Amino acid sequence: GAVVSQHPSWVICKSGTSVKIECRSLDFQATTMFWYRQFPKQSLMLMATSNEGSKATYEQGVEKDKFLINHASLTLSTLTVTSAHPEDSSFYICSAPHPGTGGYEQYFGPGTRLTVT
Amino acid sequence: GDSVTQMEGPVTLSEEAFLTINCTYTATGYPSLFWYVQYPGEGLQLLLKATKADDKGSNKGFEATYRKETTSFHLEKGSVQVSDSAVYFCALSDLAGSEKLVFGKGTKLTVNP
């Protein structure tokens, strides 16, 4: 089946540094990808929609200058957490709708655990 | 705004027990409804979906019926297995043609042999 990968699976960084997380669709092209944040015992919160060839669309309350999204190709979107702080520690998940399903079926990456010390 | 409410977990059952996980939603339009499952160490996977009222989604023995009158999409399985242990998320997509999903908080299911 269709696969979406994320790299790294976990990362620890110091406060004030930036971290880049990659999301790749391995066997299909995705003009749109989504980035979510998941807190412990809480639901996934949509952060932004990544659009290939254009700017990302951010959800209300998400700082676009802090969470930089670049959709570099039809198979790759990156999320960069800039000047990370401990409150940015979370589980970040990406997804991509499969074009063969009319967009209804989204394939999710396994997530990236970010810990900011 | 749109929202999804699902029953609090965790849920612990014995093998072959009947499972129900309740899910209700609030939406301004006519949403599509989904159940996603997250097995330990893996990404979310679509379990089943329903795109209009009275539709029944089914997969792997799981079923859910889109009930517009009660704004519900409860997940059921007649006989659970140990391999069904996972976190289950109810979700909706509101705008026609939109791929944005609104998720419930997830319900962790543990099935004991």
mmCIF file of C-alpha atoms in Angstrom:
data_model
loop_
_atom_site.group_PDB
_atom_site.id
_atom_site.type_symbol
_atom_site.label_atom_id
_atom_site.label_comp_id
_atom_site.label_asym_id
_atom_site.label_seq_id
_atom_site.Cartn_x
_atom_site.Cartn_y
_atom_site.Cartn_z
ATOM 1 C CA GLY A 1 0.000 0.000 0.000
ATOM 2 C CA ALA A 2 0.849 3.654 -0.191
ATOM 3 C CA VAL A 3 3.476 4.781 2.261
ATOM 4 C CA VAL A 4 4.356 8.112 3.779
ATOM 5 C CA SER A 5 7.635 8.350 5.616
ATOM 6 C CA GLN A 6 8.947 10.876 8.099
ATOM 7 C CA HIS A 7 12.477 11.618 9.100
ATOM 8 C CA PRO A 8 13.728 11.691 11.731
ATOM 9 C CA SER A 9 11.493 9.521 13.866
ATOM 10 C CA TRP A 10 12.724 11.312 16.952
ATOM 11 C CA VAL A 11 14.978 14.256 17.668
ATOM 12 C CA ILE A 12 16.295 16.017 20.729
ATOM 13 C CA CYS A 13 17.507 19.571 20.361
ATOM 14 C CA LYS A 14 18.566 22.440 22.571
ATOM 15 C CA SER A 15 16.404 25.465 23.144
ATOM 16 C CA GLY A 16 16.999 28.136 20.520
ATOM 17 C CA THR A 17 18.051 25.812 17.731
ATOM 18 C CA SER A 18 16.063 24.866 14.635
ATOM 19 C CA VAL A 19 14.920 21.422 13.630
ATOM 20 C CA LYS A 20 13.802 20.194 10.202
ATOM 21 C CA ILE A 21 11.359 17.316 9.793
ATOM 22 C CA GLU A 22 10.850 15.690 6.398
ATOM 23 C CA CYS A 23 7.685 14.078 5.090
ATOM 24 C CA ARG A 24 7.850 11.987 1.922
ATOM 25 C CA SER A 25 5.212 10.192 -0.089
ATOM 26 C CA LEU A 26 7.077 7.139 -1.312
ATOM 27 C CA ASP A 27 4.918 5.802 -4.122
ATOM 28 C CA PHE A 28 2.525 8.563 -5.094
ATOM 29 C CA GLN A 29 2.637 12.262 -5.793
ATOM 30 C CA ALA A 30 1.041 14.665 -3.377
ATOM 31 C CA THR A 31 0.307 18.253 -4.320
ATOM 32 C CA THR A 32 -1.009 18.737 -0.810
ATOM 33 C CA MET A 33 0.296 17.479 2.501
ATOM 34 C CA PHE A 34 -0.876 18.213 6.017
ATOM 35 C CA TRP A 35 1.086 18.750 9.195
ATOM 36 C CA TYR A 36 -0.412 17.858 12.564
ATOM 37 C CA ARG A 37 0.696 18.175 16.120
ATOM 38 C CA GLN A 38 -0.335 15.638 18.730
ATOM 39 C CA PHE A 39 -0.063 16.241 22.445
ATOM 40 C CA PRO A 40 -0.142 13.340 24.921
ATOM 41 C CA LYS A 41 -3.611 11.861 25.251
ATOM 42 C CA GLN A 42 -4.973 14.475 22.899
ATOM 43 C CA SER A 43 -6.148 14.532 19.378
ATOM 44 C CA LEU A 44 -4.241 15.540 16.310
ATOM 45 C CA MET A 45 -4.336 19.277 15.753
ATOM 46 C CA LEU A 46 -3.974 20.453 12.187
ATOM 47 C CA MET A 47 -1.187 23.003 11.968
ATOM 48 C CA ALA A 48 -0.979 23.767 8.288
ATOM 49 C CA THR A 49 -1.628 22.638 4.760
ATOM 50 C CA SER A 50 1.474 22.314 2.631
ATOM 51 C CA ASN A 51 0.949 23.146 -1.032
ATOM 52 C CA GLU A 52 3.431 22.160 -3.712
ATOM 53 C CA GLY A 53 4.639 25.220 -5.565
ATOM 54 C CA SER A 54 2.924 27.761 -3.335
ATOM 55 C CA LYS A 55 2.833 29.007 0.212
ATOM 56 C CA ALA A 56 1.523 26.882 3.021
ATOM 57 C CA THR A 57 -1.825 27.658 4.596
ATOM 58 C CA TYR A 58 -1.653 27.896 8.361
ATOM 59 C CA GLU A 59 -4.457 27.236 10.822
ATOM 60 C CA GLN A 60 -5.517 29.952 13.180
ATOM 61 C CA GLY A 61 -3.119 30.367 16.074
ATOM 62 C CA VAL A 62 -0.158 28.670 14.375
ATOM 63 C CA GLU A 63 2.856 30.938 13.957
ATOM 64 C CA LYS A 64 3.992 30.710 10.360
ATOM 65 C CA ASP A 65 7.366 32.272 11.131
ATOM 66 C CA LYS A 66 8.028 29.656 13.745
ATOM 67 C CA PHE A 67 6.829 26.629 11.823
ATOM 68 C CA LEU A 68 8.271 27.006 8.342
ATOM 69 C CA ILE A 69 6.832 24.708 5.711
ATOM 70 C CA ASN A 70 8.344 24.067 2.325
ATOM 71 C CA HIS A 71 6.758 21.755 -0.218
ATOM 72 C CA ALA A 72 9.819 21.297 -2.375
ATOM 73 C CA SER A 73 8.496 18.642 -4.730
ATOM 74 C CA LEU A 74 5.480 16.450 -5.345
ATOM 75 C CA THR A 75 6.852 13.902 -2.898
ATOM 76 C CA LEU A 76 8.492 16.011 -0.196
ATOM 77 C CA SER A 77 7.323 18.507 2.383
ATOM 78 C CA THR A 78 9.459 19.807 5.225
ATOM 79 C CA LEU A 79 8.524 21.384 8.533
ATOM 80 C CA THR A 80 11.192 23.469 10.233
ATOM 81 C CA VAL A 81 10.665 24.412 13.846
ATOM 82 C CA THR A 82 12.698 27.581 14.255
ATOM 83 C CA SER A 83 14.179 28.771 17.542
ATOM 84 C CA ALA A 84 12.646 25.801 19.300
ATOM 85 C CA HIS A 85 11.566 26.058 22.922
ATOM 86 C CA PRO A 86 10.513 23.370 25.389
ATOM 87 C CA GLU A 87 6.843 24.125 24.735
ATOM 88 C CA ASP A 88 7.404 23.024 21.131
ATOM 89 C CA SER A 89 8.115 19.510 22.342
ATOM 90 C CA SER A 90 5.472 17.320 20.787
ATOM 91 C CA PHE A 91 4.699 14.592 18.298
ATOM 92 C CA TYR A 92 4.506 15.929 14.747
ATOM 93 C CA ILE A 93 2.668 13.928 12.096
ATOM 94 C CA CYS A 94 2.254 14.529 8.395
ATOM 95 C CA SER A 95 -0.300 13.132 5.986
ATOM 96 C CA ALA A 96 -0.898 13.128 2.265
ATOM 97 C CA PRO A 97 -4.166 12.439 0.458
ATOM 98 C CA HIS A 98 -3.797 9.730 -2.146
ATOM 99 C CA PRO A 99 -4.879 11.009 -5.563
ATOM 100 C CA GLY A 100 -6.306 7.638 -6.514
ATOM 101 C CA THR A 101 -8.945 7.873 -3.760
ATOM 102 C CA GLY A 102 -10.363 11.259 -4.723
ATOM 103 C CA GLY A 103 -8.557 12.724 -1.770
ATOM 104 C CA TYR A 104 -10.722 10.867 0.743
ATOM 105 C CA GLU A 105 -8.039 8.514 1.903
ATOM 106 C CA GLN A 106 -5.081 10.110 3.579
ATOM 107 C CA TYR A 107 -1.867 8.293 4.300
ATOM 108 C CA PHE A 108 -0.098 9.235 7.485
ATOM 109 C CA GLY A 109 3.534 9.223 8.366
ATOM 110 C CA PRO A 110 4.633 7.443 11.540
ATOM 111 C CA GLY A 111 5.351 10.750 13.272
ATOM 112 C CA THR A 112 8.373 12.557 14.666
ATOM 113 C CA ARG A 113 8.899 12.975 18.377
ATOM 114 C CA LEU A 114 10.542 16.332 19.106
ATOM 115 C CA THR A 115 12.009 17.023 22.514
ATOM 116 C CA VAL A 116 13.452 20.463 23.200
ATOM 117 C CA THR A 117 15.707 20.716 26.226
ATOM 118 C CA GLY B 1 -16.455 25.330 14.274
ATOM 119 C CA ASP B 2 -16.497 21.678 13.411
ATOM 120 C CA SER B 3 -15.728 19.218 16.170
ATOM 121 C CA VAL B 4 -15.676 15.518 16.925
ATOM 122 C CA THR B 5 -16.332 13.993 20.324
ATOM 123 C CA GLN B 6 -15.543 10.382 21.031
ATOM 124 C CA MET B 7 -15.744 8.343 24.176
ATOM 125 C CA GLU B 8 -12.924 8.603 26.639
ATOM 126 C CA GLY B 9 -10.632 5.671 26.950
ATOM 127 C CA PRO B 10 -8.903 3.541 27.642
ATOM 128 C CA VAL B 11 -11.131 0.616 26.834
ATOM 129 C CA THR B 12 -10.063 -2.868 27.911
ATOM 130 C CA LEU B 13 -11.874 -5.932 26.622
ATOM 131 C CA SER B 14 -11.406 -9.657 26.533
ATOM 132 C CA GLU B 15 -10.977 -11.415 23.221
ATOM 133 C CA GLU B 16 -14.268 -12.063 21.379
ATOM 134 C CA ALA B 17 -16.076 -9.322 23.313
ATOM 135 C CA PHE B 18 -18.329 -6.804 21.565
ATOM 136 C CA LEU B 19 -16.878 -3.369 20.957
ATOM 137 C CA THR B 20 -18.588 -0.018 20.683
ATOM 138 C CA ILE B 21 -16.735 3.283 20.545
ATOM 139 C CA ASN B 22 -19.085 6.237 20.461
ATOM 140 C CA CYS B 23 -18.479 9.211 18.210
ATOM 141 C CA THR B 24 -20.614 12.306 17.702
ATOM 142 C CA TYR B 25 -19.874 15.324 15.594
ATOM 143 C CA THR B 26 -20.766 18.957 15.057
ATOM 144 C CA ALA B 27 -20.494 20.360 11.566
ATOM 145 C CA THR B 28 -22.003 23.205 9.609
ATOM 146 C CA GLY B 29 -22.361 21.282 6.384
ATOM 147 C CA TYR B 30 -22.658 17.673 5.343
ATOM 148 C CA PRO B 31 -19.413 16.080 6.379
ATOM 149 C CA SER B 32 -17.746 12.873 5.380
ATOM 150 C CA LEU B 33 -16.973 10.722 8.397
ATOM 151 C CA PHE B 34 -14.012 8.473 9.052
ATOM 152 C CA TRP B 35 -12.500 6.098 11.523
ATOM 153 C CA TYR B 36 -8.718 5.919 11.607
ATOM 154 C CA VAL B 37 -6.684 3.370 13.557
ATOM 155 C CA GLN B 38 -3.160 3.752 14.909
ATOM 156 C CA TYR B 39 -1.409 0.511 15.780
ATOM 157 C CA PRO B 40 1.534 0.714 18.173
ATOM 158 C CA GLY B 41 4.551 2.257 16.490
ATOM 159 C CA GLU B 42 2.746 2.920 13.220
ATOM 160 C CA GLY B 43 1.060 5.830 11.458
ATOM 161 C CA LEU B 44 -2.680 6.335 11.314
ATOM 162 C CA GLN B 45 -4.510 4.190 8.780
ATOM 163 C CA LEU B 46 -7.983 4.660 7.393
ATOM 164 C CA LEU B 47 -10.232 1.969 8.817
ATOM 165 C CA LEU B 48 -13.544 2.906 7.225
ATOM 166 C CA LYS B 49 -15.506 5.857 5.932
ATOM 167 C CA ALA B 50 -19.007 7.061 5.079
ATOM 168 C CA THR B 51 -19.735 10.025 2.887
ATOM 169 C CA LYS B 52 -23.470 10.540 3.303
ATOM 170 C CA ALA B 53 -26.314 9.926 5.704
ATOM 171 C CA ASP B 54 -27.277 6.276 6.308
ATOM 172 C CA ASP B 55 -24.112 5.007 4.643
ATOM 173 C CA LYS B 56 -22.430 2.159 6.473
ATOM 174 C CA GLY B 57 -18.673 1.887 6.355
ATOM 175 C CA SER B 58 -17.132 -1.492 7.063
ATOM 176 C CA ASN B 59 -13.697 -3.072 7.094
ATOM 177 C CA LYS B 60 -11.947 -5.893 8.959
ATOM 178 C CA GLY B 61 -15.140 -6.711 10.846
ATOM 179 C CA PHE B 62 -15.614 -3.122 12.022
ATOM 180 C CA GLU B 63 -18.726 -1.169 11.085
ATOM 181 C CA ALA B 64 -20.031 2.355 11.542
ATOM 182 C CA THR B 65 -23.238 3.935 10.241
ATOM 183 C CA TYR B 66 -23.569 7.624 9.422
ATOM 184 C CA ARG B 67 -26.555 8.816 11.473
ATOM 185 C CA LYS B 68 -27.456 12.364 10.521
ATOM 186 C CA GLU B 69 -30.396 12.594 12.913
ATOM 187 C CA THR B 70 -28.197 11.862 15.912
ATOM 188 C CA THR B 71 -24.986 13.282 14.371
ATOM 189 C CA SER B 72 -23.216 10.067 15.262
ATOM 190 C CA PHE B 73 -20.820 7.563 13.718
ATOM 191 C CA HIS B 74 -20.301 4.894 16.347
ATOM 192 C CA LEU B 75 -17.709 2.191 15.695
ATOM 193 C CA GLU B 76 -18.692 -1.424 16.380
ATOM 194 C CA LYS B 77 -17.174 -4.860 16.106
ATOM 195 C CA GLY B 78 -18.889 -8.036 17.126
ATOM 196 C CA SER B 79 -15.855 -9.993 18.286
ATOM 197 C CA VAL B 80 -12.576 -8.254 18.945
ATOM 198 C CA GLN B 81 -9.166 -9.853 18.691
ATOM 199 C CA VAL B 82 -5.896 -9.141 20.438
ATOM 200 C CA SER B 83 -4.611 -7.727 17.154
ATOM 201 C CA ASP B 84 -7.297 -5.009 17.309
ATOM 202 C CA SER B 85 -5.452 -3.356 20.187
ATOM 203 C CA ALA B 86 -4.752 0.170 18.959
ATOM 204 C CA VAL B 87 -5.878 3.771 19.241
ATOM 205 C CA TYR B 88 -9.006 4.611 17.251
ATOM 206 C CA PHE B 89 -9.744 8.109 15.987
ATOM 207 C CA CYS B 90 -13.054 9.394 14.683
ATOM 208 C CA ALA B 91 -12.717 12.217 12.166
ATOM 209 C CA LEU B 92 -14.697 14.352 9.773
ATOM 210 C CA SER B 93 -14.042 16.289 6.626
ATOM 211 C CA ASP B 94 -16.551 19.057 6.198
ATOM 212 C CA LEU B 95 -16.101 20.991 2.992
ATOM 213 C CA ALA B 96 -16.923 19.234 -0.231
ATOM 214 C CA GLY B 97 -13.684 18.291 -1.884
ATOM 215 C CA SER B 98 -11.672 19.359 1.152
ATOM 216 C CA GLU B 99 -9.102 16.967 2.464
ATOM 217 C CA LYS B 100 -8.763 18.661 5.848
ATOM 218 C CA LEU B 101 -9.637 16.386 8.734
ATOM 219 C CA VAL B 102 -10.941 17.241 12.204
ATOM 220 C CA PHE B 103 -10.148 14.500 14.698
ATOM 221 C CA GLY B 104 -11.602 13.312 17.954
ATOM 222 C CA LYS B 105 -9.220 12.748 20.831
ATOM 223 C CA GLY B 106 -8.758 9.059 20.193
ATOM 224 C CA THR B 107 -9.754 5.988 22.175
ATOM 225 C CA LYS B 108 -7.162 3.462 23.192
ATOM 226 C CA LEU B 109 -8.384 -0.118 22.985
ATOM 227 C CA THR B 110 -6.603 -3.005 24.651
ATOM 228 C CA VAL B 111 -7.814 -6.532 23.987
ATOM 229 C CA ASN B 112 -6.606 -9.226 26.349
ATOM 230 C CA PRO B 113 -6.400 -12.912 25.394
#
